[in-house]
Amino acid sequence: MKGCRVRVASKRFGDLQVLQGLDFQVSADNFFALVGPSGAGKSTLLNILSGLDLDFEGELSWVEGGPGKIGYLFQEPRLMPWLNVRENIELVMPDTVKDQAWIDHLLRMVELSDRADAFPRQLSGGMQRRVALARAMAIKPDVLLLDEPFASLDDPTAVGLRRLVLDLWRDQPGAVILVTHNLREAMELADQVLFLSRRPARIVHREVVIPSRIDPVVVRDSQYLTDCLMRRHPDILSGIAAVPEEA
Amino acid sequence: MLEGSAWGRWLFLGVFLLAWQIIALLLESEQLPGPWEVMGSVWYHLLEGELLYSILVTLRRVLLAFTLAMAVGVIVGFVMGRYPLMDTILDGVLIMGLNIPALVVIILCYVWFGLVEAAAVTAVAVNKMPLVAVTLREGVRDIDHQLLQVGQVFRIPLSRRLLKIYLPQLYPYLMTAARSGLSLIWKIVLVVELLGRSDGVGFQLGSFFQFFDITSILAYTLAFIFVIYSVESLLLRPLENHLTRWRP
């Protein structure tokens, strides 16, 4: 698995500076969460990480040569409505014939084996997201980007999908970067949470939830962890850390 | 019950034929033969005359002009939709092309290239091209960039990107262009034949006109309508159903 050093000195849209002085290391097999006020530039950062946005000052340096494979779960599922579930996954695969067994495996993981021939519009919102997740995992990404994937889902569906993300990650390890505004969600899933300030966004606090992932199956009390964090940094969700820290 | 079923169409056809027969009987005029008489004439031209040959000749021209117009129109429309600069440059030509009378194009083609097959096909194609280009330009402007980003992030090879992400978004526009284009071509190709060809349905109709042979004219028209319905129901509609099968 490849890691990546992310350095974004500055990113602007015209006169508006969105990101400033971001520098962090995405090591392989790490689960990151990025939390920040809305409009802070979280999605902009993901677009830079995914290679969609090349217009910024700074660089992404991959640890082991060449750029790593990126899996991206967008905010909306972004499935091709004219391709069925299986074809949507095949779309991103390098060799569609050879990889049928792998696709079958993924479909079993996301519990959609019996809907492989269905078109996206015949599926519920939660199912569509599971297909999109299977598609993102299909390329065995070095880095999996998740852009608020659980927003706009009802609670049981979101809980199921969160568990699925962890299952898939255990099944197919790599770095994960989850963007969310839901602090509890971040504390529940991530090893490390990076907190962003208001625009121009920089990292104001890095919370290490668990130093190393010995047994990822351990259930955390994410509510307790969240409460503790909020006591130490009452304004963290507005992008302000209690004690100024080095990012 | 009749909605959307084939019965609705057949019912209309039956009523239409009946009305036609009654009016023809009442008028007893040479200028309006009844459907029976016309059917007999279709049979006669099919066996004795050149009906089948004429229709095949015309169909060949339709096919050539259609292919040419679609190919050029799609490319021009794509370029105009994709690159605003080209849109600005070509927009004037496009508006002229859309509005110039078909007859002018036909006459100019015959004058410049001579009374040859290529001139006839070109004249028809030129009349249709702007329509295809306008439709495709809309389609390209409507492309969903969020879906294109999927192709970019997952580094999908270009050929697959075009085939599976780009093209399906254009299918509805291509179908519209094909449909409206085809109906325009049917109309213009006969005029082109009448003016400068010595075979095809248009030429035959011209000859019948000189003899005031209304029955034969209607017979040819009927045969022609049959061909158009066949193309629609055997080719266009199945194709459209296939391409839009993912819609619920």
Short mmCIF file of C-alpha atoms in Angstrom, two decimals:
data_model
loop_
_atom_site.label_atom_id
_atom_site.label_comp_id
_atom_site.label_asym_id
_atom_site.label_seq_id
_atom_site.Cartn_x
_atom_site.Cartn_y
_atom_site.Cartn_z
CA MET A 1 0.00 0.00 0.00
CA LYS A 2 1.17 3.46 -0.82
CA GLY A 3 1.18 6.47 1.44
CA CYS A 4 1.02 10.07 0.37
CA ARG A 5 2.40 13.35 1.65
CA VAL A 6 -0.07 16.13 1.07
CA ARG A 7 1.22 19.68 0.89
CA VAL A 8 -1.11 22.44 -0.18
CA ALA A 9 0.56 25.81 0.33
CA SER A 10 -2.39 27.68 -1.11
CA LYS A 11 -5.50 27.16 -3.14
CA ARG A 12 -7.53 30.07 -4.41
CA PHE A 13 -10.61 30.62 -6.51
CA GLY A 14 -9.84 34.00 -8.01
CA ASP A 15 -9.32 36.36 -5.06
CA LEU A 16 -10.76 33.95 -2.54
CA GLN A 17 -8.22 31.90 -0.67
CA VAL A 18 -9.75 28.57 0.32
CA LEU A 19 -6.87 26.46 1.63
CA GLN A 20 -3.67 27.61 3.30
CA GLY A 21 -0.59 25.80 4.51
CA LEU A 22 -1.98 22.28 4.73
CA ASP A 23 0.65 19.64 5.27
CA PHE A 24 -0.12 16.13 6.40
CA GLN A 25 0.91 12.59 5.81
CA VAL A 26 -1.60 9.96 4.71
CA SER A 27 -0.01 6.71 5.67
CA ALA A 28 -1.21 3.43 4.32
CA ASP A 29 -3.88 1.61 6.30
CA ASN A 30 -4.83 4.76 8.16
CA PHE A 31 -8.37 5.98 8.55
CA PHE A 32 -8.49 9.77 8.56
CA ALA A 33 -11.42 12.03 9.10
CA LEU A 34 -11.48 15.68 8.06
CA VAL A 35 -13.90 17.76 10.11
CA GLY A 36 -14.54 21.44 9.60
CA PRO A 37 -17.22 24.10 9.34
CA SER A 38 -19.27 23.98 6.16
CA GLY A 39 -17.79 25.99 3.35
CA ALA A 40 -14.30 25.50 4.81
CA GLY A 41 -13.01 23.87 1.64
CA LYS A 42 -13.22 20.20 2.55
CA SER A 43 -14.58 19.20 -0.83
CA THR A 44 -11.98 21.38 -2.51
CA LEU A 45 -9.29 19.46 -0.66
CA LEU A 46 -10.78 16.14 -1.79
CA ASN A 47 -10.82 17.34 -5.39
CA ILE A 48 -7.12 18.15 -5.08
CA LEU A 49 -6.39 14.76 -3.53
CA SER A 50 -8.34 12.96 -6.25
CA GLY A 51 -6.48 14.73 -9.04
CA LEU A 52 -9.59 16.49 -10.35
CA ASP A 53 -8.21 19.87 -9.38
CA LEU A 54 -4.61 20.47 -10.43
CA ASP A 55 -4.69 24.23 -10.02
CA PHE A 56 -3.09 24.75 -6.59
CA GLU A 57 0.24 25.62 -5.02
CA GLY A 58 1.84 22.59 -3.46
CA GLU A 59 2.21 18.95 -4.31
CA LEU A 60 1.10 15.43 -3.59
CA SER A 61 4.09 13.17 -3.19
CA TRP A 62 3.48 9.46 -3.21
CA VAL A 63 5.77 7.47 -1.01
CA GLU A 64 6.44 4.53 -3.30
CA GLY A 65 6.82 5.97 -6.79
CA GLY A 66 4.00 6.78 -9.21
CA PRO A 67 0.61 8.17 -8.23
CA GLY A 68 -1.56 5.77 -6.25
CA LYS A 69 -5.00 4.57 -7.23
CA ILE A 70 -7.80 6.72 -5.89
CA GLY A 71 -11.27 5.47 -5.06
CA TYR A 72 -13.78 8.28 -4.65
CA LEU A 73 -17.21 8.00 -3.08
CA PHE A 74 -18.84 11.27 -4.09
CA GLN A 75 -21.57 12.99 -2.12
CA GLU A 76 -24.09 11.74 -4.68
CA PRO A 77 -23.65 8.16 -5.92
CA ARG A 78 -22.87 9.31 -9.48
CA LEU A 79 -23.70 5.98 -11.07
CA MET A 80 -24.26 5.75 -14.82
CA PRO A 81 -28.05 5.37 -15.06
CA TRP A 82 -27.75 3.47 -18.37
CA LEU A 83 -25.48 0.79 -16.94
CA ASN A 84 -26.72 -1.89 -14.57
CA VAL A 85 -25.10 -2.52 -11.19
CA ARG A 86 -22.52 -4.96 -12.52
CA GLU A 87 -21.68 -2.81 -15.54
CA ASN A 88 -21.25 0.22 -13.31
CA ILE A 89 -18.58 -1.63 -11.36
CA GLU A 90 -17.01 -3.09 -14.50
CA LEU A 91 -16.72 0.45 -15.85
CA VAL A 92 -13.79 1.27 -13.57
CA MET A 93 -12.04 -2.11 -13.75
CA PRO A 94 -8.96 -2.56 -15.88
CA ASP A 95 -9.90 -6.07 -17.07
CA THR A 96 -13.62 -6.76 -16.95
CA VAL A 97 -13.42 -10.40 -18.00
CA LYS A 98 -10.74 -11.51 -15.61
CA ASP A 99 -12.21 -9.72 -12.62
CA GLN A 100 -15.71 -11.22 -12.55
CA ALA A 101 -14.97 -13.20 -9.38
CA TRP A 102 -13.79 -10.03 -7.65
CA ILE A 103 -16.95 -8.21 -8.69
CA ASP A 104 -19.04 -11.10 -7.37
CA HIS A 105 -17.18 -10.85 -4.09
CA LEU A 106 -17.82 -7.10 -3.85
CA LEU A 107 -21.49 -7.54 -4.66
CA ARG A 108 -21.75 -10.08 -1.85
CA MET A 109 -20.01 -7.67 0.52
CA VAL A 110 -22.50 -4.90 -0.23
CA GLU A 111 -25.37 -7.42 -0.22
CA LEU A 112 -26.47 -6.71 -3.77
CA SER A 113 -25.70 -10.05 -5.41
CA ASP A 114 -29.32 -10.47 -6.44
CA ARG A 115 -29.57 -6.96 -7.90
CA ALA A 116 -26.57 -7.15 -10.21
CA ASP A 117 -28.78 -6.71 -13.28
CA ALA A 118 -30.82 -3.82 -11.90
CA PHE A 119 -30.41 -0.29 -13.20
CA PRO A 120 -29.58 2.43 -10.63
CA ARG A 121 -33.00 4.08 -10.89
CA GLN A 122 -34.62 0.84 -9.79
CA LEU A 123 -32.65 0.96 -6.53
CA SER A 124 -33.17 2.90 -3.31
CA GLY A 125 -30.80 5.71 -2.32
CA GLY A 126 -29.01 3.52 0.20
CA MET A 127 -28.56 0.74 -2.36
CA GLN A 128 -27.18 3.19 -4.91
CA ARG A 129 -24.61 4.32 -2.38
CA ARG A 130 -23.62 0.72 -1.74
CA VAL A 131 -23.06 0.25 -5.46
CA ALA A 132 -20.96 3.42 -5.54
CA LEU A 133 -18.97 2.11 -2.58
CA ALA A 134 -18.41 -1.22 -4.32
CA ARG A 135 -17.29 0.68 -7.40
CA ALA A 136 -14.82 2.75 -5.38
CA MET A 137 -13.41 -0.39 -3.74
CA ALA A 138 -13.31 -2.33 -7.02
CA ILE A 139 -10.01 -0.82 -8.13
CA LYS A 140 -8.41 -1.74 -4.76
CA PRO A 141 -7.57 1.89 -4.10
CA ASP A 142 -4.47 3.06 -2.27
CA VAL A 143 -6.53 5.94 -0.95
CA LEU A 144 -10.29 5.88 -0.58
CA LEU A 145 -11.94 9.31 -0.45
CA LEU A 146 -15.36 9.59 1.17
CA ASP A 147 -17.15 12.91 0.74
CA GLU A 148 -19.93 13.07 3.35
CA PRO A 149 -21.24 9.73 2.14
CA PHE A 150 -23.70 9.30 5.01
CA ALA A 151 -25.34 12.68 4.80
CA SER A 152 -28.94 12.66 3.54
CA LEU A 153 -29.44 9.04 4.60
CA ASP A 154 -31.86 7.94 7.30
CA ASP A 155 -30.24 6.69 10.51
CA PRO A 156 -30.50 2.90 10.08
CA THR A 157 -29.23 3.14 6.51
CA ALA A 158 -26.34 5.37 7.57
CA VAL A 159 -25.40 3.01 10.41
CA GLY A 160 -25.44 0.04 8.01
CA LEU A 161 -23.33 1.88 5.47
CA ARG A 162 -20.79 2.95 8.12
CA ARG A 163 -20.40 -0.65 9.20
CA LEU A 164 -20.01 -1.64 5.56
CA VAL A 165 -17.23 0.91 5.01
CA LEU A 166 -15.34 -0.60 7.97
CA ASP A 167 -15.94 -4.15 6.71
CA LEU A 168 -14.69 -3.31 3.24
CA TRP A 169 -11.72 -1.47 4.64
CA ARG A 170 -10.78 -4.49 6.74
CA ASP A 171 -11.27 -6.70 3.71
CA GLN A 172 -9.17 -4.49 1.47
CA PRO A 173 -6.87 -2.24 3.51
CA GLY A 174 -5.66 1.12 2.29
CA ALA A 175 -5.78 4.69 3.47
CA VAL A 176 -9.22 6.22 3.93
CA ILE A 177 -10.01 9.92 4.10
CA LEU A 178 -13.50 10.69 5.29
CA VAL A 179 -14.86 14.22 5.01
CA THR A 180 -17.73 14.91 7.37
CA HIS A 181 -19.30 17.55 9.55
CA ASN A 182 -20.59 14.90 11.92
CA LEU A 183 -18.07 14.77 14.77
CA ARG A 184 -19.44 11.61 16.33
CA GLU A 185 -19.22 9.83 13.03
CA ALA A 186 -15.59 10.87 12.73
CA MET A 187 -14.78 9.72 16.28
CA GLU A 188 -16.50 6.41 15.61
CA LEU A 189 -14.71 5.54 12.40
CA ALA A 190 -11.35 7.27 12.22
CA ASP A 191 -7.95 6.69 13.77
CA GLN A 192 -7.08 10.33 13.43
CA VAL A 193 -9.30 13.34 13.06
CA LEU A 194 -7.98 16.52 11.44
CA PHE A 195 -9.91 19.68 12.28
CA LEU A 196 -9.99 22.50 9.76
CA SER A 197 -10.45 26.18 10.48
CA ARG A 198 -12.78 28.54 8.69
CA ARG A 199 -11.69 29.82 5.28
CA PRO A 200 -8.83 29.88 4.41
CA ALA A 201 -8.74 26.40 5.88
CA ARG A 202 -5.74 25.12 7.76
CA ILE A 203 -5.41 22.31 10.26
CA VAL A 204 -6.12 23.65 13.76
CA HIS A 205 -6.09 20.40 15.65
CA ARG A 206 -5.14 16.79 15.16
CA GLU A 207 -6.94 14.35 17.41
CA VAL A 208 -5.45 10.87 17.56
CA VAL A 209 -8.34 8.63 18.50
CA ILE A 210 -6.37 5.41 18.63
CA PRO A 211 -2.62 5.39 18.18
CA SER A 212 -2.51 2.11 16.36
CA ARG A 213 -5.22 -0.16 15.20
CA ILE A 214 -4.54 -3.36 17.10
CA ASP A 215 -8.03 -4.69 17.03
CA PRO A 216 -10.31 -2.67 14.81
CA VAL A 217 -13.32 -4.73 15.86
CA VAL A 218 -13.31 -3.13 19.31
CA VAL A 219 -16.43 -1.04 19.67
CA ARG A 220 -15.66 2.47 20.77
CA ASP A 221 -17.81 4.71 22.83
CA SER A 222 -17.83 7.44 20.25
CA GLN A 223 -20.21 9.56 22.32
CA TYR A 224 -17.79 9.54 25.25
CA LEU A 225 -14.82 10.32 23.01
CA THR A 226 -16.74 13.17 21.45
CA ASP A 227 -17.73 14.60 24.84
CA CYS A 228 -14.13 14.51 26.07
CA LEU A 229 -12.93 16.26 22.95
CA MET A 230 -15.63 18.91 23.20
CA ARG A 231 -14.61 19.65 26.82
CA ARG A 232 -11.04 20.25 25.76
CA HIS A 233 -11.93 22.21 22.62
CA PRO A 234 -15.41 23.70 23.01
CA ASP A 235 -15.24 25.64 19.73
CA ILE A 236 -13.60 22.99 17.62
CA LEU A 237 -16.59 22.63 15.26
CA SER A 238 -16.31 26.30 14.39
CA GLY A 239 -12.74 25.66 13.42
CA ILE A 240 -11.14 27.07 16.58
CA ALA A 241 -8.86 25.00 18.83
CA ALA A 242 -8.66 25.94 22.54
CA VAL A 243 -4.88 25.88 22.70
CA PRO A 244 -3.11 27.06 19.56
CA GLU A 245 -1.30 24.09 18.19
CA GLU A 246 1.18 23.41 15.49
CA ALA A 247 -0.69 21.86 12.57
CA MET B 1 -57.85 0.84 -23.53
CA LEU B 2 -56.78 2.27 -26.86
CA GLU B 3 -53.98 4.31 -25.39
CA GLY B 4 -50.54 3.36 -26.59
CA SER B 5 -51.75 0.11 -28.15
CA ALA B 6 -51.47 -0.83 -31.80
CA TRP B 7 -55.29 -0.99 -31.88
CA GLY B 8 -55.51 2.80 -31.74
CA ARG B 9 -53.46 3.12 -34.89
CA TRP B 10 -55.40 0.45 -36.76
CA LEU B 11 -58.71 1.95 -35.73
CA PHE B 12 -57.65 5.30 -37.11
CA LEU B 13 -56.52 3.68 -40.35
CA GLY B 14 -59.85 1.86 -40.76
CA VAL B 15 -61.91 5.00 -40.20
CA PHE B 16 -59.69 6.95 -42.57
CA LEU B 17 -60.03 4.39 -45.39
CA LEU B 18 -63.78 4.18 -44.91
CA ALA B 19 -64.16 7.97 -45.07
CA TRP B 20 -61.97 8.11 -48.14
CA GLN B 21 -64.06 5.43 -49.91
CA ILE B 22 -67.34 7.16 -49.10
CA ILE B 23 -66.14 10.56 -50.31
CA ALA B 24 -64.71 9.02 -53.49
CA LEU B 25 -68.04 7.27 -54.19
CA LEU B 26 -70.00 10.47 -53.61
CA LEU B 27 -67.77 12.63 -55.80
CA GLU B 28 -67.30 10.09 -58.58
CA SER B 29 -64.39 12.23 -59.80
CA GLU B 30 -61.26 11.16 -61.67
CA GLN B 31 -59.29 13.39 -59.34
CA LEU B 32 -60.13 11.34 -56.27
CA PRO B 33 -59.99 7.62 -56.87
CA GLY B 34 -61.11 5.44 -53.96
CA PRO B 35 -58.79 3.31 -51.87
CA TRP B 36 -59.79 0.12 -53.75
CA GLU B 37 -58.78 1.59 -57.04
CA VAL B 38 -55.51 2.88 -55.60
CA MET B 39 -54.70 -0.50 -54.06
CA GLY B 40 -55.26 -2.06 -57.46
CA SER B 41 -52.88 0.48 -58.94
CA VAL B 42 -50.27 -0.32 -56.27
CA TRP B 43 -50.57 -3.98 -57.26
CA TYR B 44 -50.25 -3.12 -60.95
CA HIS B 45 -47.17 -0.92 -60.47
CA LEU B 46 -45.62 -3.53 -58.25
CA LEU B 47 -45.97 -6.28 -60.84
CA GLU B 48 -45.81 -4.41 -64.14
CA GLY B 49 -44.24 -1.07 -63.41
CA GLU B 50 -41.16 0.25 -61.70
CA LEU B 51 -42.56 0.82 -58.22
CA LEU B 52 -40.17 -1.46 -56.39
CA TYR B 53 -37.17 -0.24 -58.36
CA SER B 54 -38.10 3.43 -57.84
CA ILE B 55 -38.51 2.97 -54.13
CA LEU B 56 -35.16 1.20 -53.84
CA VAL B 57 -33.43 3.96 -55.79
CA THR B 58 -34.99 6.61 -53.56
CA LEU B 59 -34.20 4.63 -50.41
CA ARG B 60 -30.58 4.44 -51.44
CA ARG B 61 -30.43 8.23 -51.80
CA VAL B 62 -32.17 8.67 -48.48
CA LEU B 63 -29.68 6.38 -46.79
CA LEU B 64 -26.63 8.09 -48.32
CA ALA B 65 -27.88 11.60 -47.57
CA PHE B 66 -28.89 10.57 -44.05
CA THR B 67 -25.50 9.05 -43.26
CA LEU B 68 -23.63 12.01 -44.69
CA ALA B 69 -25.77 14.57 -42.88
CA MET B 70 -25.59 12.73 -39.55
CA ALA B 71 -21.81 12.32 -39.75
CA VAL B 72 -21.08 15.95 -40.59
CA GLY B 73 -23.85 17.34 -38.37
CA VAL B 74 -22.74 15.34 -35.34
CA ILE B 75 -19.13 16.47 -35.69
CA VAL B 76 -20.06 20.14 -36.22
CA GLY B 77 -22.58 20.04 -33.36
CA PHE B 78 -20.07 18.40 -31.04
CA VAL B 79 -17.37 20.96 -31.81
CA MET B 80 -19.80 23.85 -31.36
CA GLY B 81 -21.14 22.52 -28.08
CA ARG B 82 -17.70 21.77 -26.71
CA TYR B 83 -15.74 24.86 -27.78
CA PRO B 84 -17.41 28.26 -27.27
CA LEU B 85 -15.03 29.91 -29.75
CA MET B 86 -16.11 27.56 -32.55
CA ASP B 87 -19.70 28.18 -31.54
CA THR B 88 -19.25 31.92 -32.04
CA ILE B 89 -17.54 31.44 -35.38
CA LEU B 90 -19.97 28.89 -36.83
CA ASP B 91 -23.20 30.25 -35.38
CA GLY B 92 -23.79 32.59 -38.33
CA VAL B 93 -23.32 29.78 -40.83
CA LEU B 94 -25.64 27.58 -38.82
CA ILE B 95 -28.45 30.13 -38.74
CA MET B 96 -28.10 30.64 -42.48
CA GLY B 97 -28.10 26.88 -43.03
CA LEU B 98 -31.23 26.44 -40.94
CA ASN B 99 -33.19 29.05 -42.83
CA ILE B 100 -32.02 28.90 -46.44
CA PRO B 101 -34.82 27.46 -48.62
CA ALA B 102 -34.26 23.85 -49.66
CA LEU B 103 -34.95 24.72 -53.26
CA VAL B 104 -32.05 27.19 -53.40
CA VAL B 105 -29.61 24.57 -52.13
CA ILE B 106 -30.91 22.03 -54.63
CA ILE B 107 -30.64 24.39 -57.61
CA LEU B 108 -27.15 25.54 -56.62
CA CYS B 109 -25.93 21.97 -56.17
CA TYR B 110 -27.20 20.98 -59.62
CA VAL B 111 -25.73 24.10 -61.23
CA TRP B 112 -22.34 23.74 -59.59
CA PHE B 113 -21.87 19.96 -59.65
CA GLY B 114 -24.06 19.04 -62.65
CA LEU B 115 -27.12 16.81 -62.79
CA VAL B 116 -25.36 13.89 -61.12
CA GLU B 117 -26.10 11.52 -58.27
CA ALA B 118 -23.52 13.12 -55.97
CA ALA B 119 -25.13 16.54 -56.40
CA ALA B 120 -28.55 15.13 -55.54
CA VAL B 121 -27.33 13.40 -52.39
CA THR B 122 -25.30 16.44 -51.32
CA ALA B 123 -28.26 18.74 -51.79
CA VAL B 124 -30.41 16.61 -49.52
CA ALA B 125 -27.68 16.19 -46.93
CA VAL B 126 -26.89 19.91 -46.78
CA ASN B 127 -30.52 20.64 -46.02
CA LYS B 128 -30.48 18.37 -43.02
CA MET B 129 -27.01 19.02 -41.54
CA PRO B 130 -27.79 22.24 -39.64
CA LEU B 131 -30.69 20.55 -37.86
CA VAL B 132 -28.47 17.72 -36.68
CA ALA B 133 -25.76 20.17 -35.60
CA VAL B 134 -28.19 22.28 -33.55
CA THR B 135 -29.60 19.24 -31.77
CA LEU B 136 -26.19 17.79 -30.99
CA ARG B 137 -24.92 21.15 -29.76
CA GLU B 138 -27.70 21.16 -27.17
CA GLY B 139 -26.81 17.59 -26.21
CA VAL B 140 -23.14 18.36 -25.70
CA ARG B 141 -24.00 21.42 -23.62
CA ASP B 142 -26.19 19.23 -21.43
CA ILE B 143 -23.44 16.71 -20.66
CA ASP B 144 -23.27 15.98 -16.93
CA HIS B 145 -19.76 16.91 -15.80
CA GLN B 146 -20.18 15.11 -12.51
CA LEU B 147 -20.33 11.83 -14.42
CA LEU B 148 -17.30 12.80 -16.50
CA GLN B 149 -15.37 13.34 -13.26
CA VAL B 150 -16.02 9.71 -12.37
CA GLY B 151 -14.15 8.74 -15.53
CA GLN B 152 -11.33 11.11 -14.62
CA VAL B 153 -10.87 10.01 -11.01
CA PHE B 154 -10.98 6.29 -11.78
CA ARG B 155 -8.70 6.82 -14.79
CA ILE B 156 -11.04 5.04 -17.16
CA PRO B 157 -9.48 4.61 -20.63
CA LEU B 158 -10.59 7.23 -23.15
CA SER B 159 -12.36 4.83 -25.52
CA ARG B 160 -14.44 3.37 -22.69
CA ARG B 161 -15.15 6.84 -21.35
CA LEU B 162 -16.53 7.92 -24.74
CA LEU B 163 -18.56 4.75 -25.19
CA LYS B 164 -19.99 4.30 -21.70
CA ILE B 165 -20.12 7.78 -20.17
CA TYR B 166 -20.19 10.33 -22.97
CA LEU B 167 -22.18 8.72 -25.77
CA PRO B 168 -25.14 7.44 -23.70
CA GLN B 169 -25.79 11.02 -22.60
CA LEU B 170 -26.09 11.97 -26.28
CA TYR B 171 -28.38 9.11 -27.34
CA PRO B 172 -31.64 11.02 -26.83
CA TYR B 173 -30.29 13.88 -28.91
CA LEU B 174 -29.00 11.53 -31.60
CA MET B 175 -32.42 9.86 -31.76
CA THR B 176 -34.18 13.21 -32.07
CA ALA B 177 -31.76 14.28 -34.78
CA ALA B 178 -32.26 11.00 -36.64
CA ARG B 179 -36.06 11.19 -36.44
CA SER B 180 -36.55 14.81 -37.41
CA GLY B 181 -33.77 14.50 -39.98
CA LEU B 182 -35.29 11.46 -41.62
CA SER B 183 -38.68 13.09 -42.01
CA LEU B 184 -37.05 16.12 -43.58
CA ILE B 185 -35.06 13.95 -45.97
CA TRP B 186 -38.14 12.04 -47.18
CA LYS B 187 -39.67 15.34 -48.15
CA ILE B 188 -36.67 16.87 -49.87
CA VAL B 189 -35.35 13.83 -51.70
CA LEU B 190 -38.45 13.67 -53.92
CA VAL B 191 -38.05 17.30 -54.94
CA VAL B 192 -34.43 16.67 -55.79
CA GLU B 193 -35.44 13.70 -57.93
CA LEU B 194 -38.15 15.66 -59.65
CA LEU B 195 -35.75 18.44 -60.60
CA GLY B 196 -32.72 16.58 -61.77
CA ARG B 197 -32.87 12.78 -61.79
CA SER B 198 -34.34 10.28 -64.22
CA ASP B 199 -35.31 7.63 -61.71
CA GLY B 200 -36.68 7.30 -58.19
CA VAL B 201 -40.09 8.01 -56.69
CA GLY B 202 -39.83 11.76 -57.27
CA PHE B 203 -39.13 11.30 -60.97
CA GLN B 204 -42.05 8.86 -61.35
CA LEU B 205 -44.43 11.24 -59.58
CA GLY B 206 -43.31 13.96 -61.99
CA SER B 207 -44.19 11.75 -64.96
CA PHE B 208 -47.62 10.86 -63.54
CA PHE B 209 -48.25 14.54 -62.92
CA GLN B 210 -47.74 15.27 -66.62
CA PHE B 211 -50.44 12.71 -67.49
CA PHE B 212 -52.66 13.74 -64.58
CA ASP B 213 -52.57 10.14 -63.41
CA ILE B 214 -53.87 10.75 -59.89
CA THR B 215 -54.43 7.07 -59.18
CA SER B 216 -50.77 6.26 -59.77
CA ILE B 217 -49.62 9.24 -57.75
CA LEU B 218 -51.71 8.07 -54.80
CA ALA B 219 -50.51 4.50 -55.32
CA TYR B 220 -46.89 5.61 -55.09
CA THR B 221 -47.68 7.76 -52.07
CA LEU B 222 -49.32 4.82 -50.34
CA ALA B 223 -46.36 2.55 -51.02
CA PHE B 224 -44.04 5.23 -49.77
CA ILE B 225 -45.99 5.71 -46.55
CA PHE B 226 -45.79 1.97 -46.01
CA VAL B 227 -42.01 2.11 -46.30
CA ILE B 228 -41.81 5.00 -43.80
CA TYR B 229 -43.97 3.16 -41.27
CA SER B 230 -41.78 0.10 -41.66
CA VAL B 231 -38.61 2.06 -41.01
CA GLU B 232 -40.19 3.62 -37.92
CA SER B 233 -41.58 0.43 -36.40
CA LEU B 234 -38.86 -2.02 -37.44
CA LEU B 235 -35.82 0.19 -36.97
CA LEU B 236 -36.23 3.44 -35.06
CA ARG B 237 -38.66 2.41 -32.33
CA PRO B 238 -36.89 -0.85 -31.34
CA LEU B 239 -33.59 1.04 -31.32
CA GLU B 240 -35.02 3.76 -29.13
CA ASN B 241 -36.57 1.24 -26.75
CA HIS B 242 -33.25 -0.51 -26.44
CA LEU B 243 -31.33 2.69 -25.76
CA THR B 244 -33.77 3.94 -23.12
CA ARG B 245 -34.45 0.60 -21.40
CA TRP B 246 -32.79 1.87 -18.21
CA ARG B 247 -35.52 4.44 -17.68
CA PRO B 248 -38.12 3.19 -15.21
#
